PDB file of C-alpha atoms in Angstrom:
ATOM      1  CA  MET A 168      42.365   6.054 -21.867  1.00 44.00           C
ATOM      2  CA  ALA A 169      39.385   7.094 -23.429  1.00 46.00           C
ATOM      3  CA  SER A 170      36.316   7.876 -21.415  1.00 43.00           C
ATOM      4  CA  ARG A 171      32.941   6.490 -22.197  1.00 42.00           C
ATOM      5  CA  ASN A 172      29.805   8.531 -22.201  1.00 44.00           C
ATOM      6  CA  LEU A 173      27.496   6.275 -20.456  1.00 45.00           C
ATOM      7  CA  GLY A 174      24.719   9.047 -20.353  1.00 46.00           C
ATOM      8  CA  SER A 175      22.888  10.074 -17.120  1.00 44.00           C
ATOM      9  CA  PRO A 176      21.300   7.214 -15.483  1.00 47.00           C
ATOM     10  CA  SER A 177      17.612   6.649 -15.758  1.00 44.00           C
ATOM     11  CA  PRO A 178      15.615   7.725 -12.761  1.00 45.00           C
ATOM     12  CA  PRO A 179      13.932   4.874 -10.801  1.00 45.00           C
ATOM     13  CA  SER A 180      10.634   3.795 -11.760  1.00 45.00           C
ATOM     14  CA  PRO A 181       8.110   5.399  -9.480  1.00 46.00           C
ATOM     15  CA  VAL A 182       6.116   3.318  -7.031  1.00 45.00           C
ATOM     16  CA  VAL A 183       2.640   3.263  -8.257  1.00 47.00           C
ATOM     17  CA  PRO A 184       0.139   2.915  -5.355  1.00 46.00           C
ATOM     18  CA  SER A 185      -1.621  -0.219  -5.615  1.00 49.00           C
ATOM     19  CA  THR A 186      -5.175  -0.864  -4.111  1.00 58.00           C
ATOM     20  CA  SER A 187      -4.158  -4.279  -2.821  1.00 87.00           C
ATOM     21  CA  LYS A 188      -4.585  -5.248   0.608  1.00 92.00           C
ATOM     22  CA  THR A 189      -0.766  -5.797   1.121  1.00 93.00           C
ATOM     23  CA  ALA A 190      -0.085  -2.382  -0.460  1.00 92.00           C
ATOM     24  CA  GLU A 191      -2.248  -0.659   2.224  1.00 92.00           C
ATOM     25  CA  LEU A 192      -0.911  -2.692   5.096  1.00 94.00           C
ATOM     26  CA  ASP A 193       2.780  -2.814   4.235  1.00 94.00           C
ATOM     27  CA  LEU A 194       4.047  -0.978   1.196  1.00 94.00           C
ATOM     28  CA  PRO A 195       7.490  -2.350   1.104  1.00 94.00           C
ATOM     29  CA  LEU A 196       6.259  -5.995   1.247  1.00 96.00           C
ATOM     30  CA  SER A 197       3.939  -5.254  -1.696  1.00 95.00           C
ATOM     31  CA  VAL A 198       6.594  -3.592  -3.862  1.00 94.00           C
ATOM     32  CA  LEU A 199       8.482  -6.908  -3.463  1.00 94.00           C
ATOM     33  CA  GLY A 200       5.387  -8.810  -4.673  1.00 95.00           C
ATOM     34  CA  PHE A 201       4.409 -10.161  -1.217  1.00 97.00           C
ATOM     35  CA  GLU A 202       0.705 -10.652  -0.732  1.00 97.00           C
ATOM     36  CA  ILE A 203      -0.745 -10.956   2.626  1.00 97.00           C
ATOM     37  CA  ASP A 204      -3.631 -13.481   3.147  1.00 96.00           C
ATOM     38  CA  VAL A 205      -4.786 -13.772   6.725  1.00 96.00           C
ATOM     39  CA  VAL A 206      -4.581 -10.856   9.290  1.00 96.00           C
ATOM     40  CA  SER A 207      -5.700 -11.396  12.867  1.00 95.00           C
ATOM     41  CA  ALA A 208      -4.272 -11.214  16.435  1.00 94.00           C
ATOM     42  CA  VAL A 209      -3.231 -14.876  16.404  1.00 96.00           C
ATOM     43  CA  GLU A 210      -2.051 -15.371  12.850  1.00 97.00           C
ATOM     44  CA  ILE A 211      -0.737 -13.477   9.809  1.00 97.00           C
ATOM     45  CA  THR A 212       0.078 -15.211   6.731  1.00 97.00           C
ATOM     46  CA  GLY A 213       0.906 -14.448   2.973  1.00 97.00           C
ATOM     47  CA  HIS A 214       2.976 -15.787   0.081  1.00 97.00           C
ATOM     48  CA  LEU A 215       5.513 -14.498  -2.338  1.00 97.00           C
ATOM     49  CA  ARG A 216       6.663 -15.687  -5.787  1.00 96.00           C
ATOM     50  CA  VAL A 217      10.449 -15.302  -5.807  1.00 96.00           C
ATOM     51  CA  THR A 218      11.554 -13.072  -8.691  1.00 95.00           C
ATOM     52  CA  ASP A 219      14.848 -11.423  -9.635  1.00 93.00           C
ATOM     53  CA  HIS A 220      13.583  -8.361  -7.654  1.00 92.00           C
ATOM     54  CA  CYS A 221      13.894 -10.147  -4.272  1.00 92.00           C
ATOM     55  CA  CYS A 222      17.158 -12.200  -5.067  1.00 91.00           C
ATOM     56  CA  GLN A 223      20.710 -12.178  -4.547  1.00 88.00           C
ATOM     57  CA  PRO A 224      23.087 -12.321  -7.670  1.00 86.00           C
ATOM     58  CA  PHE A 225      23.078 -16.136  -7.312  1.00 86.00           C
ATOM     59  CA  LYS A 226      19.284 -15.969  -7.956  1.00 92.00           C
ATOM     60  CA  VAL A 227      18.256 -17.144  -4.392  1.00 95.00           C
ATOM     61  CA  LEU A 228      15.931 -15.301  -2.206  1.00 96.00           C
ATOM     62  CA  HIS A 229      17.841 -12.550  -0.281  1.00 96.00           C
ATOM     63  CA  GLY A 230      18.107 -12.924   3.486  1.00 95.00           C
ATOM     64  CA  GLY A 231      17.069  -9.248   3.870  1.00 96.00           C
ATOM     65  CA  VAL A 232      13.775 -10.057   2.141  1.00 97.00           C
ATOM     66  CA  SER A 233      13.065 -12.873   4.634  1.00 98.00           C
ATOM     67  CA  ALA A 234      13.823 -10.446   7.512  1.00 97.00           C
ATOM     68  CA  LEU A 235      11.572  -7.766   5.979  1.00 97.00           C
ATOM     69  CA  ILE A 236       8.884 -10.376   5.771  1.00 98.00           C
ATOM     70  CA  SER A 237       9.389 -11.661   9.073  1.00 98.00           C
ATOM     71  CA  GLU A 238       9.339  -7.934  10.708  1.00 97.00           C
ATOM     72  CA  GLY A 239       6.540  -6.826   8.556  1.00 97.00           C
ATOM     73  CA  LEU A 240       4.101  -9.669   9.430  1.00 98.00           C
ATOM     74  CA  ALA A 241       5.083  -9.802  13.133  1.00 98.00           C
ATOM     75  CA  SER A 242       4.490  -5.778  13.429  1.00 97.00           C
ATOM     76  CA  ILE A 243       1.044  -6.171  11.577  1.00 97.00           C
ATOM     77  CA  GLY A 244       0.136  -9.012  14.074  1.00 97.00           C
ATOM     78  CA  ALA A 245       1.270  -7.208  17.124  1.00 97.00           C
ATOM     79  CA  HIS A 246      -0.488  -3.887  16.138  1.00 95.00           C
ATOM     80  CA  VAL A 247      -3.782  -5.860  16.003  1.00 95.00           C
ATOM     81  CA  ALA A 248      -3.166  -7.741  19.077  1.00 96.00           C
ATOM     82  CA  SER A 249      -2.471  -4.626  21.112  1.00 94.00           C
ATOM     83  CA  GLY A 250      -5.786  -3.306  20.161  1.00 92.00           C
ATOM     84  CA  PHE A 251      -4.297  -1.198  17.391  1.00 92.00           C
ATOM     85  CA  ARG A 252      -2.048   0.603  19.741  1.00 92.00           C
ATOM     86  CA  ARG A 253       1.445   2.000  18.338  1.00 93.00           C
ATOM     87  CA  ILE A 254       4.108  -0.868  18.304  1.00 95.00           C
ATOM     88  CA  ALA A 255       7.936  -0.709  17.634  1.00 96.00           C
ATOM     89  CA  GLY A 256      10.113  -3.548  16.832  1.00 96.00           C
ATOM     90  CA  ILE A 257      13.061  -3.994  19.154  1.00 97.00           C
ATOM     91  CA  HIS A 258      14.879  -7.123  18.241  1.00 98.00           C
ATOM     92  CA  LEU A 259      14.811  -9.366  15.264  1.00 98.00           C
ATOM     93  CA  SER A 260      16.743 -12.687  15.002  1.00 98.00           C
ATOM     94  CA  VAL A 261      16.684 -14.540  11.865  1.00 98.00           C
ATOM     95  CA  ASP A 262      17.919 -18.155  11.022  1.00 98.00           C
ATOM     96  CA  HIS A 263      18.301 -18.756   7.127  1.00 97.00           C
ATOM     97  CA  LEU A 264      17.946 -22.569   7.028  1.00 97.00           C
ATOM     98  CA  ARG A 265      17.609 -23.279   3.203  1.00 96.00           C
ATOM     99  CA  SER A 266      17.302 -21.347   0.031  1.00 96.00           C
ATOM    100  CA  ALA A 267      14.483 -20.372  -2.354  1.00 96.00           C
ATOM    101  CA  ALA A 268      15.273 -19.797  -5.931  1.00 95.00           C
ATOM    102  CA  VAL A 269      13.586 -17.733  -8.563  1.00 95.00           C
ATOM    103  CA  GLY A 270      10.289 -19.036  -9.590  1.00 95.00           C
ATOM    104  CA  ASP A 271       9.822 -20.726  -6.061  1.00 96.00           C
ATOM    105  CA  LEU A 272       6.624 -19.788  -4.031  1.00 97.00           C
ATOM    106  CA  VAL A 273       7.189 -19.301  -0.464  1.00 98.00           C
ATOM    107  CA  PHE A 274       4.558 -19.204   2.383  1.00 98.00           C
ATOM    108  CA  ALA A 275       5.136 -17.236   5.496  1.00 98.00           C
ATOM    109  CA  ARG A 276       3.177 -17.462   8.745  1.00 98.00           C
ATOM    110  CA  ALA A 277       3.639 -15.123  11.987  1.00 98.00           C
ATOM    111  CA  ALA A 278       2.252 -16.315  15.242  1.00 98.00           C
ATOM    112  CA  PRO A 279       2.502 -14.741  18.853  1.00 98.00           C
ATOM    113  CA  VAL A 280       4.776 -16.615  21.305  1.00 98.00           C
ATOM    114  CA  HIS A 281       3.964 -14.111  24.053  1.00 98.00           C
ATOM    115  CA  LYS A 282       1.464 -11.342  24.020  1.00 95.00           C
ATOM    116  CA  GLY A 283       2.189  -9.200  27.052  1.00 94.00           C
ATOM    117  CA  ARG A 284       0.730  -5.707  27.641  1.00 92.00           C
ATOM    118  CA  THR A 285       4.350  -4.013  27.057  1.00 96.00           C
ATOM    119  CA  ILE A 286       6.331  -7.014  25.108  1.00 98.00           C
ATOM    120  CA  GLN A 287       5.214  -9.110  22.379  1.00 98.00           C
ATOM    121  CA  VAL A 288       7.314 -11.880  20.799  1.00 98.00           C
ATOM    122  CA  TRP A 289       6.285 -13.398  17.539  1.00 98.00           C
ATOM    123  CA  GLU A 290       7.637 -16.318  15.566  1.00 98.00           C
ATOM    124  CA  VAL A 291       7.683 -16.126  11.868  1.00 98.00           C
ATOM    125  CA  LEU A 292       8.310 -19.358   9.890  1.00 98.00           C
ATOM    126  CA  ILE A 293       8.802 -19.120   5.966  1.00 98.00           C
ATOM    127  CA  TRP A 294       8.560 -22.266   3.913  1.00 98.00           C
ATOM    128  CA  LYS A 295       9.067 -23.162   0.215  1.00 97.00           C
ATOM    129  CA  MET A 296       6.028 -24.660  -1.176  1.00 96.00           C
ATOM    130  CA  ASN A 297       5.679 -27.709  -3.497  1.00 92.00           C
ATOM    131  CA  GLN A 298       3.926 -26.043  -6.471  1.00 87.00           C
ATOM    132  CA  SER A 299       2.222 -29.275  -7.754  1.00 87.00           C
ATOM    133  CA  THR A 300       0.556 -30.039  -4.391  1.00 88.00           C
ATOM    134  CA  MET A 301       0.708 -26.601  -2.745  1.00 89.00           C
ATOM    135  CA  GLU A 302       1.923 -28.272   0.478  1.00 91.00           C
ATOM    136  CA  LYS A 303       4.771 -26.953   2.643  1.00 91.00           C
ATOM    137  CA  GLU A 304       8.060 -28.633   1.198  1.00 93.00           C
ATOM    138  CA  ALA A 305      11.051 -27.149   3.108  1.00 96.00           C
ATOM    139  CA  LEU A 306      11.345 -24.651   5.959  1.00 98.00           C
ATOM    140  CA  ILE A 307      13.681 -21.932   4.782  1.00 98.00           C
ATOM    141  CA  THR A 308      13.669 -19.236   7.440  1.00 98.00           C
ATOM    142  CA  SER A 309      12.881 -19.248  11.219  1.00 98.00           C
ATOM    143  CA  SER A 310      12.422 -15.668  12.871  1.00 98.00           C
ATOM    144  CA  LYS A 311      11.882 -14.369  16.306  1.00 98.00           C
ATOM    145  CA  VAL A 312      10.539 -10.563  16.478  1.00 98.00           C
ATOM    146  CA  THR A 313      10.471  -8.831  19.747  1.00 98.00           C
ATOM    147  CA  ILE A 314       7.995  -5.894  19.852  1.00 98.00           C
ATOM    148  CA  LEU A 315       7.433  -3.033  22.268  1.00 97.00           C
ATOM    149  CA  SER A 316       3.774  -2.308  22.342  1.00 95.00           C
ATOM    150  CA  ASN A 317       1.022  -0.255  23.847  1.00 90.00           C
ATOM    151  CA  LEU A 318       3.007   3.003  22.991  1.00 91.00           C
ATOM    152  CA  PRO A 319       1.143   6.275  22.748  1.00 88.00           C
ATOM    153  CA  ILE A 320       0.078   7.136  19.295  1.00 87.00           C
ATOM    154  CA  PRO A 321       1.425  10.594  18.002  1.00 87.00           C
ATOM    155  CA  GLN A 322      -1.044  13.110  16.804  1.00 88.00           C
ATOM    156  CA  ASN A 323       0.131  12.900  13.121  1.00 88.00           C
ATOM    157  CA  ALA A 324      -0.378   9.169  13.097  1.00 86.00           C
ATOM    158  CA  LYS A 325      -4.037   8.870  14.577  1.00 86.00           C
ATOM    159  CA  ASP A 326      -5.334   7.167  11.409  1.00 88.00           C
ATOM    160  CA  ALA A 327      -2.638   4.738  11.200  1.00 85.00           C
ATOM    161  CA  ASP A 328      -4.940   1.802  11.928  1.00 89.00           C
ATOM    162  CA  VAL A 329      -7.761   2.531   9.522  1.00 91.00           C
ATOM    163  CA  ALA A 330      -6.497  -0.022   6.732  1.00 89.00           C
ATOM    164  CA  LEU A 331      -5.551  -2.662   9.316  1.00 91.00           C
ATOM    165  CA  ARG A 332      -8.974  -2.490  10.833  1.00 90.00           C
ATOM    166  CA  LYS A 333     -10.481  -3.036   7.297  1.00 90.00           C
ATOM    167  CA  TYR A 334      -8.897  -6.294   7.046  1.00 91.00           C
ATOM    168  CA  ALA A 335      -8.238  -7.721  10.512  1.00 91.00           C
ATOM    169  CA  LYS A 336     -10.352 -10.765  11.766  1.00 82.00           C
ATOM    170  CA  LEU A 337     -11.288  -9.740  15.290  1.00 70.00           C
TER     171      LEU A 337
END
């Protein structure tokens, strides 16, 4: 059997830091193309144009991307709601209800269900948008994120809240 020389694989493209709000607040969301719109203690919203970069081979939005959006938005909201104290996600539950395909626009909204001193619970809903009317068309994902809050901030992360304070509506 003849072997083929496929050459060495090309290195992955470097992630170029962006100056967008999303890149400052959550680089993984930014890399996927997600854009954060509203940041507050009562609501975090944003949108994503579904591309090949965030899809399964069947050209539908990958469930892991929906989970990343859910945990990312809930964590940002919980951080603001805790007064910019350290937080940590401890449970994520995601229900995938419908699909979104390449080219679709999706809109996500995270809102607190419970904002306790130690535990916060956030609900995150993701809808496919009707692109001609920009109205919510179909709920595609429903998530609950449980977050431990008011944790001590380690010395090496004392400035972790700087970007968030810049964009948060208090």
